[in-house]
Amino acid sequence: MGVEGGAKPGPDGALRCPWGLSAEDYVAYHDGEWGRPVHGDDALYERLCLEAFQSGLSWLTILRRREGFRAAFAGFRIEKVAAFTAADEERLLGDPGIIRNRAKISATVANAKAALSLGEGALDSLIWSYAPDAERRPAPRTHDEIPAVTPESTALAKELKKRGFRFVGPTTAYALMQACGLVNDHLADCWARDEMRPGPG
């Protein structure tokens, strides 16, 4: 028996974080992606943008449109998106494959320009410099033990905003840290927890 509010058995009997069983799309994302260390400027830029688009929405909404986002934003290649014009932004407002939010579309382009200005490899280094010491973070037993914001995510959001990034508040920054493996918020009894190895690439 697991802890009340803790990991739950899936169809295969393996214990998972409950959210990872709440929809079929989530199972593969939970098992194969969420919490696994992500490196590379373009890859981290993509996650940062998707977390920004998720603000105020369900992550499932974003996950189901992920290929649409990739098609719309040139595979989230920073150099290409940084070259987008006002006409491109207007075009994207009519794209049914993404979330058609003017402020978020504009922020995605602005964030590409901010990332490009940092120089190659700098976005990866900047984001990972805010990863907390994994040894000092106890494994959460239930979802209620997982914070929405931490001192590290607050500091990361502040630094990104200083560098010209938009739509990156402390909550969005922490969601990025969770998704990209800077922190391991798989529950203590979740089978995937031991596979996650935060650390420098």
mmCIF file with all atom_site columns, C-alpha atoms in Angstrom:
data_model
loop_
_atom_site.group_PDB
_atom_site.id
_atom_site.type_symbol
_atom_site.label_atom_id
_atom_site.label_alt_id
_atom_site.label_comp_id
_atom_site.label_asym_id
_atom_site.label_entity_id
_atom_site.label_seq_id
_atom_site.pdbx_PDB_ins_code
_atom_site.Cartn_x
_atom_site.Cartn_y
_atom_site.Cartn_z
_atom_site.occupancy
_atom_site.B_iso_or_equiv
_atom_site.pdbx_formal_charge
_atom_site.auth_seq_id
_atom_site.auth_comp_id
_atom_site.auth_asym_id
_atom_site.auth_atom_id
_atom_site.pdbx_PDB_model_num
ATOM 1   C CA . MET A 1 1   ? 0.000  0.000  0.000   1.00 0.00 ? 1   MET A CA 1
ATOM 2   C CA . GLY A 1 2   ? 1.324  3.447  -0.880  1.00 0.00 ? 2   GLY A CA 1
ATOM 3   C CA . VAL A 1 3   ? 1.091  6.596  1.201   1.00 0.00 ? 3   VAL A CA 1
ATOM 4   C CA . GLU A 1 4   ? -2.320 8.290  0.995   1.00 0.00 ? 4   GLU A CA 1
ATOM 5   C CA . GLY A 1 5   ? -2.014 10.923 -1.710  1.00 0.00 ? 5   GLY A CA 1
ATOM 6   C CA . GLY A 1 6   ? 1.211  9.308  -2.854  1.00 0.00 ? 6   GLY A CA 1
ATOM 7   C CA . ALA A 1 7   ? 2.213  7.247  -5.875  1.00 0.00 ? 7   ALA A CA 1
ATOM 8   C CA . LYS A 1 8   ? -0.480 5.070  -7.456  1.00 0.00 ? 8   LYS A CA 1
ATOM 9   C CA . PRO A 1 9   ? -0.224 1.813  -9.429  1.00 0.00 ? 9   PRO A CA 1
ATOM 10  C CA . GLY A 1 10  ? -0.691 2.092  -13.176 1.00 0.00 ? 10  GLY A CA 1
ATOM 11  C CA . PRO A 1 11  ? -2.074 -0.544 -15.546 1.00 0.00 ? 11  PRO A CA 1
ATOM 12  C CA . ASP A 1 12  ? 1.294  -2.322 -15.443 1.00 0.00 ? 12  ASP A CA 1
ATOM 13  C CA . GLY A 1 13  ? 1.301  -2.325 -11.626 1.00 0.00 ? 13  GLY A CA 1
ATOM 14  C CA . ALA A 1 14  ? 4.212  0.131  -11.352 1.00 0.00 ? 14  ALA A CA 1
ATOM 15  C CA . LEU A 1 15  ? 3.760  3.011  -8.924  1.00 0.00 ? 15  LEU A CA 1
ATOM 16  C CA . ARG A 1 16  ? 3.636  6.460  -10.528 1.00 0.00 ? 16  ARG A CA 1
ATOM 17  C CA . CYS A 1 17  ? 2.956  10.047 -9.553  1.00 0.00 ? 17  CYS A CA 1
ATOM 18  C CA . PRO A 1 18  ? -0.875 10.311 -9.684  1.00 0.00 ? 18  PRO A CA 1
ATOM 19  C CA . TRP A 1 19  ? -0.846 13.059 -12.319 1.00 0.00 ? 19  TRP A CA 1
ATOM 20  C CA . GLY A 1 20  ? 1.065  10.702 -14.592 1.00 0.00 ? 20  GLY A CA 1
ATOM 21  C CA . LEU A 1 21  ? -1.977 8.431  -14.693 1.00 0.00 ? 21  LEU A CA 1
ATOM 22  C CA . SER A 1 22  ? -4.651 11.114 -15.089 1.00 0.00 ? 22  SER A CA 1
ATOM 23  C CA . ALA A 1 23  ? -4.638 10.972 -18.907 1.00 0.00 ? 23  ALA A CA 1
ATOM 24  C CA . GLU A 1 24  ? -3.167 8.591  -21.458 1.00 0.00 ? 24  GLU A CA 1
ATOM 25  C CA . ASP A 1 25  ? -0.949 11.330 -22.900 1.00 0.00 ? 25  ASP A CA 1
ATOM 26  C CA . TYR A 1 26  ? 0.590  11.885 -19.498 1.00 0.00 ? 26  TYR A CA 1
ATOM 27  C CA . VAL A 1 27  ? 1.852  8.324  -19.019 1.00 0.00 ? 27  VAL A CA 1
ATOM 28  C CA . ALA A 1 28  ? 4.516  8.523  -21.730 1.00 0.00 ? 28  ALA A CA 1
ATOM 29  C CA . TYR A 1 29  ? 5.462  12.082 -20.744 1.00 0.00 ? 29  TYR A CA 1
ATOM 30  C CA . HIS A 1 30  ? 5.785  11.120 -17.071 1.00 0.00 ? 30  HIS A CA 1
ATOM 31  C CA . ASP A 1 31  ? 7.695  7.904  -17.757 1.00 0.00 ? 31  ASP A CA 1
ATOM 32  C CA . GLY A 1 32  ? 10.045 9.075  -20.457 1.00 0.00 ? 32  GLY A CA 1
ATOM 33  C CA . GLU A 1 33  ? 10.517 12.798 -20.182 1.00 0.00 ? 33  GLU A CA 1
ATOM 34  C CA . TRP A 1 34  ? 9.399  14.721 -17.103 1.00 0.00 ? 34  TRP A CA 1
ATOM 35  C CA . GLY A 1 35  ? 12.242 15.151 -14.637 1.00 0.00 ? 35  GLY A CA 1
ATOM 36  C CA . ARG A 1 36  ? 14.943 13.764 -16.911 1.00 0.00 ? 36  ARG A CA 1
ATOM 37  C CA . PRO A 1 37  ? 17.855 16.203 -17.325 1.00 0.00 ? 37  PRO A CA 1
ATOM 38  C CA . VAL A 1 38  ? 17.568 18.360 -20.438 1.00 0.00 ? 38  VAL A CA 1
ATOM 39  C CA . HIS A 1 39  ? 20.566 20.171 -21.899 1.00 0.00 ? 39  HIS A CA 1
ATOM 40  C CA . GLY A 1 40  ? 21.126 22.291 -24.994 1.00 0.00 ? 40  GLY A CA 1
ATOM 41  C CA . ASP A 1 41  ? 20.054 25.869 -25.635 1.00 0.00 ? 41  ASP A CA 1
ATOM 42  C CA . ASP A 1 42  ? 17.338 25.027 -28.173 1.00 0.00 ? 42  ASP A CA 1
ATOM 43  C CA . ALA A 1 43  ? 15.894 22.217 -26.049 1.00 0.00 ? 43  ALA A CA 1
ATOM 44  C CA . LEU A 1 44  ? 15.730 24.391 -22.939 1.00 0.00 ? 44  LEU A CA 1
ATOM 45  C CA . TYR A 1 45  ? 14.332 27.303 -24.944 1.00 0.00 ? 45  TYR A CA 1
ATOM 46  C CA . GLU A 1 46  ? 11.527 25.033 -26.176 1.00 0.00 ? 46  GLU A CA 1
ATOM 47  C CA . ARG A 1 47  ? 10.648 23.959 -22.632 1.00 0.00 ? 47  ARG A CA 1
ATOM 48  C CA . LEU A 1 48  ? 10.777 27.541 -21.386 1.00 0.00 ? 48  LEU A CA 1
ATOM 49  C CA . CYS A 1 49  ? 8.391  28.656 -24.128 1.00 0.00 ? 49  CYS A CA 1
ATOM 50  C CA . LEU A 1 50  ? 5.983  25.762 -23.616 1.00 0.00 ? 50  LEU A CA 1
ATOM 51  C CA . GLU A 1 51  ? 5.866  26.394 -19.867 1.00 0.00 ? 51  GLU A CA 1
ATOM 52  C CA . ALA A 1 52  ? 5.066  30.039 -20.606 1.00 0.00 ? 52  ALA A CA 1
ATOM 53  C CA . PHE A 1 53  ? 2.252  29.026 -22.963 1.00 0.00 ? 53  PHE A CA 1
ATOM 54  C CA . GLN A 1 54  ? 0.948  26.686 -20.252 1.00 0.00 ? 54  GLN A CA 1
ATOM 55  C CA . SER A 1 55  ? 0.455  29.559 -17.806 1.00 0.00 ? 55  SER A CA 1
ATOM 56  C CA . GLY A 1 56  ? -3.230 29.577 -16.886 1.00 0.00 ? 56  GLY A CA 1
ATOM 57  C CA . LEU A 1 57  ? -3.914 26.377 -18.838 1.00 0.00 ? 57  LEU A CA 1
ATOM 58  C CA . SER A 1 58  ? -3.602 22.623 -18.382 1.00 0.00 ? 58  SER A CA 1
ATOM 59  C CA . TRP A 1 59  ? -0.249 21.112 -19.354 1.00 0.00 ? 59  TRP A CA 1
ATOM 60  C CA . LEU A 1 60  ? -2.260 18.487 -21.234 1.00 0.00 ? 60  LEU A CA 1
ATOM 61  C CA . THR A 1 61  ? -3.492 21.252 -23.549 1.00 0.00 ? 61  THR A CA 1
ATOM 62  C CA . ILE A 1 62  ? 0.124  22.124 -24.377 1.00 0.00 ? 62  ILE A CA 1
ATOM 63  C CA . LEU A 1 63  ? 1.284  18.526 -24.666 1.00 0.00 ? 63  LEU A CA 1
ATOM 64  C CA . ARG A 1 64  ? -1.391 17.729 -27.229 1.00 0.00 ? 64  ARG A CA 1
ATOM 65  C CA . ARG A 1 65  ? -0.340 20.719 -29.339 1.00 0.00 ? 65  ARG A CA 1
ATOM 66  C CA . ARG A 1 66  ? 3.379  20.200 -29.004 1.00 0.00 ? 66  ARG A CA 1
ATOM 67  C CA . GLU A 1 67  ? 3.987  19.237 -32.627 1.00 0.00 ? 67  GLU A CA 1
ATOM 68  C CA . GLY A 1 68  ? 1.906  22.213 -33.690 1.00 0.00 ? 68  GLY A CA 1
ATOM 69  C CA . PHE A 1 69  ? 4.101  24.490 -31.587 1.00 0.00 ? 69  PHE A CA 1
ATOM 70  C CA . ARG A 1 70  ? 7.240  22.957 -33.072 1.00 0.00 ? 70  ARG A CA 1
ATOM 71  C CA . ALA A 1 71  ? 5.951  23.490 -36.607 1.00 0.00 ? 71  ALA A CA 1
ATOM 72  C CA . ALA A 1 72  ? 4.902  27.067 -35.860 1.00 0.00 ? 72  ALA A CA 1
ATOM 73  C CA . PHE A 1 73  ? 8.155  28.055 -34.155 1.00 0.00 ? 73  PHE A CA 1
ATOM 74  C CA . ALA A 1 74  ? 10.705 26.498 -36.525 1.00 0.00 ? 74  ALA A CA 1
ATOM 75  C CA . GLY A 1 75  ? 11.436 23.552 -34.253 1.00 0.00 ? 75  GLY A CA 1
ATOM 76  C CA . PHE A 1 76  ? 12.263 26.048 -31.487 1.00 0.00 ? 76  PHE A CA 1
ATOM 77  C CA . ARG A 1 77  ? 15.613 26.779 -33.078 1.00 0.00 ? 77  ARG A CA 1
ATOM 78  C CA . ILE A 1 78  ? 16.622 29.973 -31.330 1.00 0.00 ? 78  ILE A CA 1
ATOM 79  C CA . GLU A 1 79  ? 18.377 31.582 -34.271 1.00 0.00 ? 79  GLU A CA 1
ATOM 80  C CA . LYS A 1 80  ? 15.377 31.067 -36.575 1.00 0.00 ? 80  LYS A CA 1
ATOM 81  C CA . VAL A 1 81  ? 12.729 32.287 -34.104 1.00 0.00 ? 81  VAL A CA 1
ATOM 82  C CA . ALA A 1 82  ? 14.834 35.335 -33.229 1.00 0.00 ? 82  ALA A CA 1
ATOM 83  C CA . ALA A 1 83  ? 14.475 36.375 -36.879 1.00 0.00 ? 83  ALA A CA 1
ATOM 84  C CA . PHE A 1 84  ? 10.656 36.297 -36.775 1.00 0.00 ? 84  PHE A CA 1
ATOM 85  C CA . THR A 1 85  ? 9.010  39.580 -37.731 1.00 0.00 ? 85  THR A CA 1
ATOM 86  C CA . ALA A 1 86  ? 5.805  41.329 -36.697 1.00 0.00 ? 86  ALA A CA 1
ATOM 87  C CA . ALA A 1 87  ? 4.207  39.745 -39.770 1.00 0.00 ? 87  ALA A CA 1
ATOM 88  C CA . ASP A 1 88  ? 5.214  36.299 -38.487 1.00 0.00 ? 88  ASP A CA 1
ATOM 89  C CA . GLU A 1 89  ? 3.582  37.052 -35.146 1.00 0.00 ? 89  GLU A CA 1
ATOM 90  C CA . GLU A 1 90  ? 0.369  38.085 -36.896 1.00 0.00 ? 90  GLU A CA 1
ATOM 91  C CA . ARG A 1 91  ? 0.465  34.900 -38.947 1.00 0.00 ? 91  ARG A CA 1
ATOM 92  C CA . LEU A 1 92  ? 0.843  32.822 -35.798 1.00 0.00 ? 92  LEU A CA 1
ATOM 93  C CA . LEU A 1 93  ? -2.260 34.428 -34.305 1.00 0.00 ? 93  LEU A CA 1
ATOM 94  C CA . GLY A 1 94  ? -4.189 32.557 -36.993 1.00 0.00 ? 94  GLY A CA 1
ATOM 95  C CA . ASP A 1 95  ? -2.456 29.199 -36.453 1.00 0.00 ? 95  ASP A CA 1
ATOM 96  C CA . PRO A 1 96  ? -4.921 26.657 -34.962 1.00 0.00 ? 96  PRO A CA 1
ATOM 97  C CA . GLY A 1 97  ? -2.055 24.338 -34.030 1.00 0.00 ? 97  GLY A CA 1
ATOM 98  C CA . ILE A 1 98  ? -0.935 26.537 -31.117 1.00 0.00 ? 98  ILE A CA 1
ATOM 99  C CA . ILE A 1 99  ? -2.415 28.641 -28.327 1.00 0.00 ? 99  ILE A CA 1
ATOM 100 C CA . ARG A 1 100 ? -3.245 31.904 -30.092 1.00 0.00 ? 100 ARG A CA 1
ATOM 101 C CA . ASN A 1 101 ? -2.312 34.352 -27.368 1.00 0.00 ? 101 ASN A CA 1
ATOM 102 C CA . ARG A 1 102 ? -0.676 37.538 -28.640 1.00 0.00 ? 102 ARG A CA 1
ATOM 103 C CA . ALA A 1 103 ? 1.351  38.232 -25.498 1.00 0.00 ? 103 ALA A CA 1
ATOM 104 C CA . LYS A 1 104 ? 2.707  34.671 -25.328 1.00 0.00 ? 104 LYS A CA 1
ATOM 105 C CA . ILE A 1 105 ? 3.566  34.578 -29.034 1.00 0.00 ? 105 ILE A CA 1
ATOM 106 C CA . SER A 1 106 ? 5.369  37.887 -28.719 1.00 0.00 ? 106 SER A CA 1
ATOM 107 C CA . ALA A 1 107 ? 7.214  36.630 -25.635 1.00 0.00 ? 107 ALA A CA 1
ATOM 108 C CA . THR A 1 108 ? 8.349  33.506 -27.508 1.00 0.00 ? 108 THR A CA 1
ATOM 109 C CA . VAL A 1 109 ? 9.987  35.661 -30.183 1.00 0.00 ? 109 VAL A CA 1
ATOM 110 C CA . ALA A 1 110 ? 11.438 38.059 -27.603 1.00 0.00 ? 110 ALA A CA 1
ATOM 111 C CA . ASN A 1 111 ? 12.834 35.139 -25.624 1.00 0.00 ? 111 ASN A CA 1
ATOM 112 C CA . ALA A 1 112 ? 14.580 33.779 -28.722 1.00 0.00 ? 112 ALA A CA 1
ATOM 113 C CA . LYS A 1 113 ? 16.255 37.156 -29.201 1.00 0.00 ? 113 LYS A CA 1
ATOM 114 C CA . ALA A 1 114 ? 17.236 37.233 -25.516 1.00 0.00 ? 114 ALA A CA 1
ATOM 115 C CA . ALA A 1 115 ? 18.636 33.701 -25.709 1.00 0.00 ? 115 ALA A CA 1
ATOM 116 C CA . LEU A 1 116 ? 20.572 34.514 -28.888 1.00 0.00 ? 116 LEU A CA 1
ATOM 117 C CA . SER A 1 117 ? 22.127 37.549 -27.253 1.00 0.00 ? 117 SER A CA 1
ATOM 118 C CA . LEU A 1 118 ? 23.520 35.367 -24.447 1.00 0.00 ? 118 LEU A CA 1
ATOM 119 C CA . GLY A 1 119 ? 25.764 33.456 -26.838 1.00 0.00 ? 119 GLY A CA 1
ATOM 120 C CA . GLU A 1 120 ? 26.047 29.764 -27.642 1.00 0.00 ? 120 GLU A CA 1
ATOM 121 C CA . GLY A 1 121 ? 25.709 27.477 -24.617 1.00 0.00 ? 121 GLY A CA 1
ATOM 122 C CA . ALA A 1 122 ? 24.951 30.342 -22.258 1.00 0.00 ? 122 ALA A CA 1
ATOM 123 C CA . LEU A 1 123 ? 21.240 29.637 -21.771 1.00 0.00 ? 123 LEU A CA 1
ATOM 124 C CA . ASP A 1 124 ? 22.021 26.069 -20.720 1.00 0.00 ? 124 ASP A CA 1
ATOM 125 C CA . SER A 1 125 ? 24.718 27.262 -18.312 1.00 0.00 ? 125 SER A CA 1
ATOM 126 C CA . LEU A 1 126 ? 22.522 30.009 -16.879 1.00 0.00 ? 126 LEU A CA 1
ATOM 127 C CA . ILE A 1 127 ? 19.516 27.792 -16.208 1.00 0.00 ? 127 ILE A CA 1
ATOM 128 C CA . TRP A 1 128 ? 21.511 24.903 -14.765 1.00 0.00 ? 128 TRP A CA 1
ATOM 129 C CA . SER A 1 129 ? 23.434 27.227 -12.463 1.00 0.00 ? 129 SER A CA 1
ATOM 130 C CA . TYR A 1 130 ? 20.215 27.505 -10.429 1.00 0.00 ? 130 TYR A CA 1
ATOM 131 C CA . ALA A 1 131 ? 19.802 23.770 -9.838  1.00 0.00 ? 131 ALA A CA 1
ATOM 132 C CA . PRO A 1 132 ? 19.613 23.166 -6.068  1.00 0.00 ? 132 PRO A CA 1
ATOM 133 C CA . ASP A 1 133 ? 21.680 20.582 -4.239  1.00 0.00 ? 133 ASP A CA 1
ATOM 134 C CA . ALA A 1 134 ? 19.751 17.339 -4.821  1.00 0.00 ? 134 ALA A CA 1
ATOM 135 C CA . GLU A 1 135 ? 21.117 15.802 -1.628  1.00 0.00 ? 135 GLU A CA 1
ATOM 136 C CA . ARG A 1 136 ? 19.441 18.475 0.485   1.00 0.00 ? 136 ARG A CA 1
ATOM 137 C CA . ARG A 1 137 ? 15.964 17.947 -0.966  1.00 0.00 ? 137 ARG A CA 1
ATOM 138 C CA . PRO A 1 138 ? 13.996 15.103 0.635   1.00 0.00 ? 138 PRO A CA 1
ATOM 139 C CA . ALA A 1 139 ? 11.910 12.996 -1.709  1.00 0.00 ? 139 ALA A CA 1
ATOM 140 C CA . PRO A 1 140 ? 8.273  14.140 -1.609  1.00 0.00 ? 140 PRO A CA 1
ATOM 141 C CA . ARG A 1 141 ? 5.858  11.487 -0.382  1.00 0.00 ? 141 ARG A CA 1
ATOM 142 C CA . THR A 1 142 ? 2.741  13.221 -1.695  1.00 0.00 ? 142 THR A CA 1
ATOM 143 C CA . HIS A 1 143 ? 1.920  15.943 -4.203  1.00 0.00 ? 143 HIS A CA 1
ATOM 144 C CA . ASP A 1 144 ? 1.169  18.316 -1.310  1.00 0.00 ? 144 ASP A CA 1
ATOM 145 C CA . GLU A 1 145 ? 4.851  18.248 -0.350  1.00 0.00 ? 145 GLU A CA 1
ATOM 146 C CA . ILE A 1 146 ? 5.926  19.646 -3.729  1.00 0.00 ? 146 ILE A CA 1
ATOM 147 C CA . PRO A 1 147 ? 6.309  23.448 -3.779  1.00 0.00 ? 147 PRO A CA 1
ATOM 148 C CA . ALA A 1 148 ? 5.034  25.700 -6.559  1.00 0.00 ? 148 ALA A CA 1
ATOM 149 C CA . VAL A 1 149 ? 7.877  28.176 -6.056  1.00 0.00 ? 149 VAL A CA 1
ATOM 150 C CA . THR A 1 150 ? 11.329 27.930 -4.461  1.00 0.00 ? 150 THR A CA 1
ATOM 151 C CA . PRO A 1 151 ? 14.098 30.438 -3.708  1.00 0.00 ? 151 PRO A CA 1
ATOM 152 C CA . GLU A 1 152 ? 16.016 29.014 -6.674  1.00 0.00 ? 152 GLU A CA 1
ATOM 153 C CA . SER A 1 153 ? 13.101 29.405 -9.093  1.00 0.00 ? 153 SER A CA 1
ATOM 154 C CA . THR A 1 154 ? 12.514 32.942 -7.855  1.00 0.00 ? 154 THR A CA 1
ATOM 155 C CA . ALA A 1 155 ? 16.175 33.789 -8.415  1.00 0.00 ? 155 ALA A CA 1
ATOM 156 C CA . LEU A 1 156 ? 16.171 32.129 -11.862 1.00 0.00 ? 156 LEU A CA 1
ATOM 157 C CA . ALA A 1 157 ? 13.062 34.058 -12.925 1.00 0.00 ? 157 ALA A CA 1
ATOM 158 C CA . LYS A 1 158 ? 14.633 37.307 -11.756 1.00 0.00 ? 158 LYS A CA 1
ATOM 159 C CA . GLU A 1 159 ? 17.836 36.630 -13.696 1.00 0.00 ? 159 GLU A CA 1
ATOM 160 C CA . LEU A 1 160 ? 15.993 35.642 -16.872 1.00 0.00 ? 160 LEU A CA 1
ATOM 161 C CA . LYS A 1 161 ? 13.865 38.797 -16.710 1.00 0.00 ? 161 LYS A CA 1
ATOM 162 C CA . LYS A 1 162 ? 17.012 40.855 -16.246 1.00 0.00 ? 162 LYS A CA 1
ATOM 163 C CA . ARG A 1 163 ? 18.353 39.276 -19.437 1.00 0.00 ? 163 ARG A CA 1
ATOM 164 C CA . GLY A 1 164 ? 15.231 40.262 -21.391 1.00 0.00 ? 164 GLY A CA 1
ATOM 165 C CA . PHE A 1 165 ? 13.106 37.126 -21.073 1.00 0.00 ? 165 PHE A CA 1
ATOM 166 C CA . ARG A 1 166 ? 9.326  37.443 -20.657 1.00 0.00 ? 166 ARG A CA 1
ATOM 167 C CA . PHE A 1 167 ? 6.576  35.257 -19.184 1.00 0.00 ? 167 PHE A CA 1
ATOM 168 C CA . VAL A 1 168 ? 9.058  33.658 -16.779 1.00 0.00 ? 168 VAL A CA 1
ATOM 169 C CA . GLY A 1 169 ? 7.747  34.190 -13.273 1.00 0.00 ? 169 GLY A CA 1
ATOM 170 C CA . PRO A 1 170 ? 8.893  32.056 -10.312 1.00 0.00 ? 170 PRO A CA 1
ATOM 171 C CA . THR A 1 171 ? 6.107  29.483 -10.826 1.00 0.00 ? 171 THR A CA 1
ATOM 172 C CA . THR A 1 172 ? 6.900  29.054 -14.522 1.00 0.00 ? 172 THR A CA 1
ATOM 173 C CA . ALA A 1 173 ? 10.607 28.863 -13.682 1.00 0.00 ? 173 ALA A CA 1
ATOM 174 C CA . TYR A 1 174 ? 9.943  26.097 -11.143 1.00 0.00 ? 174 TYR A CA 1
ATOM 175 C CA . ALA A 1 175 ? 7.809  24.145 -13.624 1.00 0.00 ? 175 ALA A CA 1
ATOM 176 C CA . LEU A 1 176 ? 10.760 24.390 -16.024 1.00 0.00 ? 176 LEU A CA 1
ATOM 177 C CA . MET A 1 177 ? 13.126 23.132 -13.321 1.00 0.00 ? 177 MET A CA 1
ATOM 178 C CA . GLN A 1 178 ? 10.843 20.161 -12.646 1.00 0.00 ? 178 GLN A CA 1
ATOM 179 C CA . ALA A 1 179 ? 10.356 19.276 -16.300 1.00 0.00 ? 179 ALA A CA 1
ATOM 180 C CA . CYS A 1 180 ? 14.037 19.586 -17.217 1.00 0.00 ? 180 CYS A CA 1
ATOM 181 C CA . GLY A 1 181 ? 15.485 17.644 -14.302 1.00 0.00 ? 181 GLY A CA 1
ATOM 182 C CA . LEU A 1 182 ? 17.018 20.476 -12.280 1.00 0.00 ? 182 LEU A CA 1
ATOM 183 C CA . VAL A 1 183 ? 14.947 19.087 -9.444  1.00 0.00 ? 183 VAL A CA 1
ATOM 184 C CA . ASN A 1 184 ? 13.532 15.591 -8.974  1.00 0.00 ? 184 ASN A CA 1
ATOM 185 C CA . ASP A 1 185 ? 9.898  15.913 -7.930  1.00 0.00 ? 185 ASP A CA 1
ATOM 186 C CA . HIS A 1 186 ? 8.840  12.383 -8.729  1.00 0.00 ? 186 HIS A CA 1
ATOM 187 C CA . LEU A 1 187 ? 7.252  11.039 -5.557  1.00 0.00 ? 187 LEU A CA 1
ATOM 188 C CA . ALA A 1 188 ? 9.332  8.849  -3.274  1.00 0.00 ? 188 ALA A CA 1
ATOM 189 C CA . ASP A 1 189 ? 7.505  5.654  -4.281  1.00 0.00 ? 189 ASP A CA 1
ATOM 190 C CA . CYS A 1 190 ? 7.322  6.470  -8.007  1.00 0.00 ? 190 CYS A CA 1
ATOM 191 C CA . TRP A 1 191 ? 9.270  3.956  -10.094 1.00 0.00 ? 191 TRP A CA 1
ATOM 192 C CA . ALA A 1 192 ? 10.800 6.737  -12.199 1.00 0.00 ? 192 ALA A CA 1
ATOM 193 C CA . ARG A 1 193 ? 12.356 8.659  -9.318  1.00 0.00 ? 193 ARG A CA 1
ATOM 194 C CA . ASP A 1 194 ? 15.566 6.638  -9.085  1.00 0.00 ? 194 ASP A CA 1
ATOM 195 C CA . GLU A 1 195 ? 16.190 7.019  -12.819 1.00 0.00 ? 195 GLU A CA 1
ATOM 196 C CA . MET A 1 196 ? 16.439 10.782 -12.597 1.00 0.00 ? 196 MET A CA 1
ATOM 197 C CA . ARG A 1 197 ? 19.948 12.122 -12.190 1.00 0.00 ? 197 ARG A CA 1
ATOM 198 C CA . PRO A 1 198 ? 20.088 15.929 -12.005 1.00 0.00 ? 198 PRO A CA 1
ATOM 199 C CA . GLY A 1 199 ? 23.527 17.256 -12.791 1.00 0.00 ? 199 GLY A CA 1
ATOM 200 C CA . PRO A 1 200 ? 25.692 19.106 -15.260 1.00 0.00 ? 200 PRO A CA 1
ATOM 201 C CA . GLY A 1 201 ? 25.933 17.879 -18.822 1.00 0.00 ? 201 GLY A CA 1
#
